[in-house]
PDB file of C-alpha atoms in Angstrom:
ATOM      1  CA  MET A   1      -7.962   9.294  11.208  1.00 48.00           C
ATOM      2  CA  MET A   2      -6.322  10.326   8.548  1.00 60.00           C
ATOM      3  CA  GLY A   3      -2.539   9.480   8.293  1.00 67.00           C
ATOM      4  CA  PRO A   4      -0.192  12.738   8.563  1.00 72.00           C
ATOM      5  CA  VAL A   5      -0.503  15.867   6.063  1.00 78.00           C
ATOM      6  CA  ALA A   6       2.296  15.703   3.867  1.00 89.00           C
ATOM      7  CA  GLU A   7       3.339  17.246   0.601  1.00 92.00           C
ATOM      8  CA  THR A   8       6.112  14.622  -0.056  1.00 96.00           C
ATOM      9  CA  PRO A   9       6.734  10.684   0.307  1.00 96.00           C
ATOM     10  CA  ASP A  10       9.576  11.663   2.992  1.00 96.00           C
ATOM     11  CA  ALA A  11       7.779  14.236   4.808  1.00 96.00           C
ATOM     12  CA  TYR A  12       5.362  11.772   4.767  1.00 96.00           C
ATOM     13  CA  ILE A  13       7.241   9.038   6.548  1.00 96.00           C
ATOM     14  CA  ALA A  14       9.018  11.565   8.226  1.00 95.00           C
ATOM     15  CA  ALA A  15       5.812  13.049  10.184  1.00 94.00           C
ATOM     16  CA  LEU A  16       5.262   9.160  11.805  1.00 96.00           C
ATOM     17  CA  SER A  17       6.781   7.840  14.779  1.00 96.00           C
ATOM     18  CA  GLY A  18       7.499   4.889  16.663  1.00 96.00           C
ATOM     19  CA  TRP A  19       6.393   0.957  15.392  1.00 97.00           C
ATOM     20  CA  GLN A  20       4.597   2.964  12.770  1.00 97.00           C
ATOM     21  CA  LEU A  21       8.140   4.680  11.497  1.00 97.00           C
ATOM     22  CA  GLU A  22       9.899   1.661  11.446  1.00 97.00           C
ATOM     23  CA  ARG A  23       7.196  -0.375   9.549  1.00 97.00           C
ATOM     24  CA  CYS A  24       6.336   2.310   7.078  1.00 98.00           C
ATOM     25  CA  ARG A  25      10.358   2.700   6.341  1.00 97.00           C
ATOM     26  CA  MET A  26      10.917  -0.792   5.987  1.00 98.00           C
ATOM     27  CA  MET A  27       7.654  -1.258   3.616  1.00 98.00           C
ATOM     28  CA  ARG A  28       8.598   1.869   1.298  1.00 98.00           C
ATOM     29  CA  ALA A  29      11.747   0.547   0.848  1.00 98.00           C
ATOM     30  CA  ALA A  30      10.242  -2.752   0.173  1.00 98.00           C
ATOM     31  CA  ILE A  31       7.437  -1.501  -2.330  1.00 98.00           C
ATOM     32  CA  MET A  32      10.306   0.853  -4.308  1.00 98.00           C
ATOM     33  CA  ALA A  33      12.860  -2.202  -4.376  1.00 98.00           C
ATOM     34  CA  ALA A  34      10.102  -4.579  -6.105  1.00 98.00           C
ATOM     35  CA  ALA A  35       9.472  -2.571  -8.855  1.00 97.00           C
ATOM     36  CA  PRO A  36       9.959   0.907 -10.389  1.00 97.00           C
ATOM     37  CA  PHE A  37       6.703   2.950  -8.995  1.00 98.00           C
ATOM     38  CA  GLU A  38       6.486   6.379  -8.561  1.00 98.00           C
ATOM     39  CA  GLU A  39       5.698   7.827  -5.696  1.00 97.00           C
ATOM     40  CA  THR A  40       3.480  10.549  -4.475  1.00 96.00           C
ATOM     41  CA  ILE A  41       1.041  11.994  -1.908  1.00 96.00           C
ATOM     42  CA  LYS A  42      -2.533  11.204  -2.884  1.00 92.00           C
ATOM     43  CA  TRP A  43      -5.853  11.313  -0.375  1.00 88.00           C
ATOM     44  CA  THR A  44      -3.444  12.222   2.431  1.00 91.00           C
ATOM     45  CA  ASN A  45      -1.922   8.595   1.488  1.00 94.00           C
ATOM     46  CA  LEU A  46       1.848   7.416   0.467  1.00 96.00           C
ATOM     47  CA  VAL A  47       0.666   5.990  -3.126  1.00 97.00           C
ATOM     48  CA  PHE A  48       2.601   3.907  -5.518  1.00 98.00           C
ATOM     49  CA  MET A  49       1.740   4.129  -8.873  1.00 97.00           C
ATOM     50  CA  THR A  50       2.429   2.435 -11.955  1.00 96.00           C
ATOM     51  CA  ASN A  51      -0.115   2.828 -14.799  1.00 96.00           C
ATOM     52  CA  GLY A  52      -2.119   4.576 -11.738  1.00 96.00           C
ATOM     53  CA  PRO A  53      -2.540   4.006  -8.710  1.00 96.00           C
ATOM     54  CA  SER A  54      -1.487   0.456  -7.074  1.00 97.00           C
ATOM     55  CA  MET A  55      -0.397   0.549  -3.631  1.00 97.00           C
ATOM     56  CA  LEU A  56      -1.072   2.526  -0.552  1.00 97.00           C
ATOM     57  CA  ILE A  57       0.509   3.007   2.686  1.00 97.00           C
ATOM     58  CA  ARG A  58      -1.987   5.259   4.642  1.00 96.00           C
ATOM     59  CA  ALA A  59      -1.178   5.274   8.802  1.00 95.00           C
ATOM     60  CA  GLU A  60      -3.772   6.002  11.229  1.00 94.00           C
ATOM     61  CA  GLU A  61      -3.625   6.474  15.004  1.00 89.00           C
ATOM     62  CA  GLN A  62      -3.420   2.942  16.066  1.00 93.00           C
ATOM     63  CA  ARG A  63      -2.757   1.073  12.376  1.00 96.00           C
ATOM     64  CA  VAL A  64      -1.241   1.221   9.110  1.00 97.00           C
ATOM     65  CA  LEU A  65      -2.810   0.156   6.042  1.00 96.00           C
ATOM     66  CA  LEU A  66      -0.925  -1.376   3.090  1.00 97.00           C
ATOM     67  CA  GLY A  67      -3.837  -0.967   0.279  1.00 97.00           C
ATOM     68  CA  PHE A  68      -4.065  -2.159  -2.961  1.00 97.00           C
ATOM     69  CA  TRP A  69      -6.149  -1.414  -5.868  1.00 96.00           C
ATOM     70  CA  ARG A  70      -6.475  -4.956  -7.114  1.00 96.00           C
ATOM     71  CA  GLY A  71      -6.376  -6.303  -3.511  1.00 96.00           C
ATOM     72  CA  LYS A  72      -9.239  -8.813  -4.267  1.00 94.00           C
ATOM     73  CA  ARG A  73      -6.672 -10.484  -6.709  1.00 95.00           C
ATOM     74  CA  LEU A  74      -4.042 -10.439  -4.534  1.00 96.00           C
ATOM     75  CA  ARG A  75      -5.482 -12.898  -1.392  1.00 94.00           C
ATOM     76  CA  ASP A  76      -3.738 -16.074  -3.361  1.00 93.00           C
ATOM     77  CA  VAL A  77      -0.536 -14.096  -2.269  1.00 94.00           C
ATOM     78  CA  GLU A  78      -1.353 -12.876   1.076  1.00 96.00           C
ATOM     79  CA  PRO A  79      -4.906 -14.250   2.386  1.00 96.00           C
ATOM     80  CA  ARG A  80      -5.301 -11.553   5.159  1.00 97.00           C
ATOM     81  CA  ILE A  81      -5.908  -9.031   2.517  1.00 97.00           C
ATOM     82  CA  LYS A  82      -9.700  -7.924   3.544  1.00 95.00           C
ATOM     83  CA  ALA A  83     -11.404  -6.462   0.144  1.00 89.00           C
ATOM     84  CA  SER A  84     -12.606  -2.917   0.876  1.00 82.00           C
ATOM     85  CA  GLY A  85     -16.108  -1.887  -0.705  1.00 77.00           C
ATOM     86  CA  LYS A  86     -16.512  -2.145  -4.851  1.00 75.00           C
ATOM     87  CA  TYR A  87     -14.363  -2.807  -7.488  1.00 80.00           C
ATOM     88  CA  GLU A  88     -11.130  -4.736  -6.342  1.00 89.00           C
ATOM     89  CA  LEU A  89      -9.579  -2.774  -3.521  1.00 92.00           C
ATOM     90  CA  GLY A  90      -7.973  -4.703  -0.832  1.00 96.00           C
ATOM     91  CA  ASN A  91      -6.205  -3.729   2.512  1.00 96.00           C
ATOM     92  CA  LEU A  92      -3.427  -5.639   4.705  1.00 97.00           C
ATOM     93  CA  VAL A  93      -4.329  -4.188   7.747  1.00 97.00           C
ATOM     94  CA  LEU A  94      -1.227  -3.589  10.347  1.00 97.00           C
ATOM     95  CA  THR A  95      -1.050  -3.102  14.160  1.00 97.00           C
ATOM     96  CA  GLU A  96       1.749  -3.141  15.947  1.00 96.00           C
ATOM     97  CA  VAL A  97       2.037  -7.255  16.589  1.00 97.00           C
ATOM     98  CA  THR A  98       1.333  -8.029  13.128  1.00 96.00           C
ATOM     99  CA  GLU A  99       4.096  -9.536  11.415  1.00 94.00           C
ATOM    100  CA  VAL A 100       5.061  -8.787   8.024  1.00 96.00           C
ATOM    101  CA  THR A 101       8.378  -9.248   6.241  1.00 97.00           C
ATOM    102  CA  ALA A 102      10.000  -6.895   3.805  1.00 98.00           C
ATOM    103  CA  GLU A 103       9.872  -9.965   1.637  1.00 98.00           C
ATOM    104  CA  GLN A 104       6.151 -10.347   1.504  1.00 97.00           C
ATOM    105  CA  VAL A 105       5.799  -6.830   1.181  1.00 98.00           C
ATOM    106  CA  ALA A 106       8.174  -7.045  -1.872  1.00 98.00           C
ATOM    107  CA  ARG A 107       6.337  -9.448  -3.486  1.00 98.00           C
ATOM    108  CA  LEU A 108       2.856  -7.620  -2.936  1.00 98.00           C
ATOM    109  CA  ALA A 109       4.379  -5.128  -4.444  1.00 98.00           C
ATOM    110  CA  ALA A 110       5.749  -6.524  -7.287  1.00 98.00           C
ATOM    111  CA  GLU A 111       2.878  -8.701  -8.226  1.00 98.00           C
ATOM    112  CA  ALA A 112       0.450  -5.199  -7.765  1.00 98.00           C
ATOM    113  CA  TYR A 113       2.874  -3.781 -10.323  1.00 98.00           C
ATOM    114  CA  ARG A 114       2.446  -6.373 -12.651  1.00 97.00           C
ATOM    115  CA  LEU A 115      -1.015  -6.470 -12.533  1.00 97.00           C
ATOM    116  CA  ASN A 116      -1.163  -2.700 -13.305  1.00 97.00           C
ATOM    117  CA  ILE A 117       1.108  -3.684 -16.246  1.00 97.00           C
ATOM    118  CA  GLU A 118      -0.930  -5.992 -17.545  1.00 96.00           C
ATOM    119  CA  LEU A 119      -4.210  -4.629 -16.856  1.00 95.00           C
ATOM    120  CA  GLY A 120      -3.964  -1.264 -17.319  1.00 94.00           C
ATOM    121  CA  ASN A 121      -5.333   1.631 -14.653  1.00 95.00           C
ATOM    122  CA  PRO A 122      -7.476   0.484 -11.915  1.00 93.00           C
ATOM    123  CA  ALA A 123      -8.905   3.850 -11.692  1.00 88.00           C
ATOM    124  CA  ALA A 124     -10.084   4.228 -14.920  1.00 86.00           C
ATOM    125  CA  ARG A 125     -13.715   3.113 -15.201  1.00 67.00           C
ATOM    126  CA  THR A 126     -15.224   2.308 -18.553  1.00 55.00           C
TER     127      THR A 126
END
């Protein structure tokens, strides 16, 4: 199941409820405080852009994914990130009982931002 169908980042968050609303609100605030991302809705996800896509929040029925276009490079920061398919994609899979702090999210966001600034757009395949 995909996340809520929403036109804007605010509407995306507003469409959530319960623990997902709390978690996504916290993560979004931590991400935006960590680095000057541009927020957008892409592929029905809340996507954080800088020099191309950097991170995403995807609310599903029973879980929330905190996804990273360069997730494989972030596993030393957060070992729970699971590699996802080819390229460098990785996701931190969160359920209601998964513990994650604003500080952890902000650290990952700052590093994801730095990687895109340093390495360029991860979606631009040569």
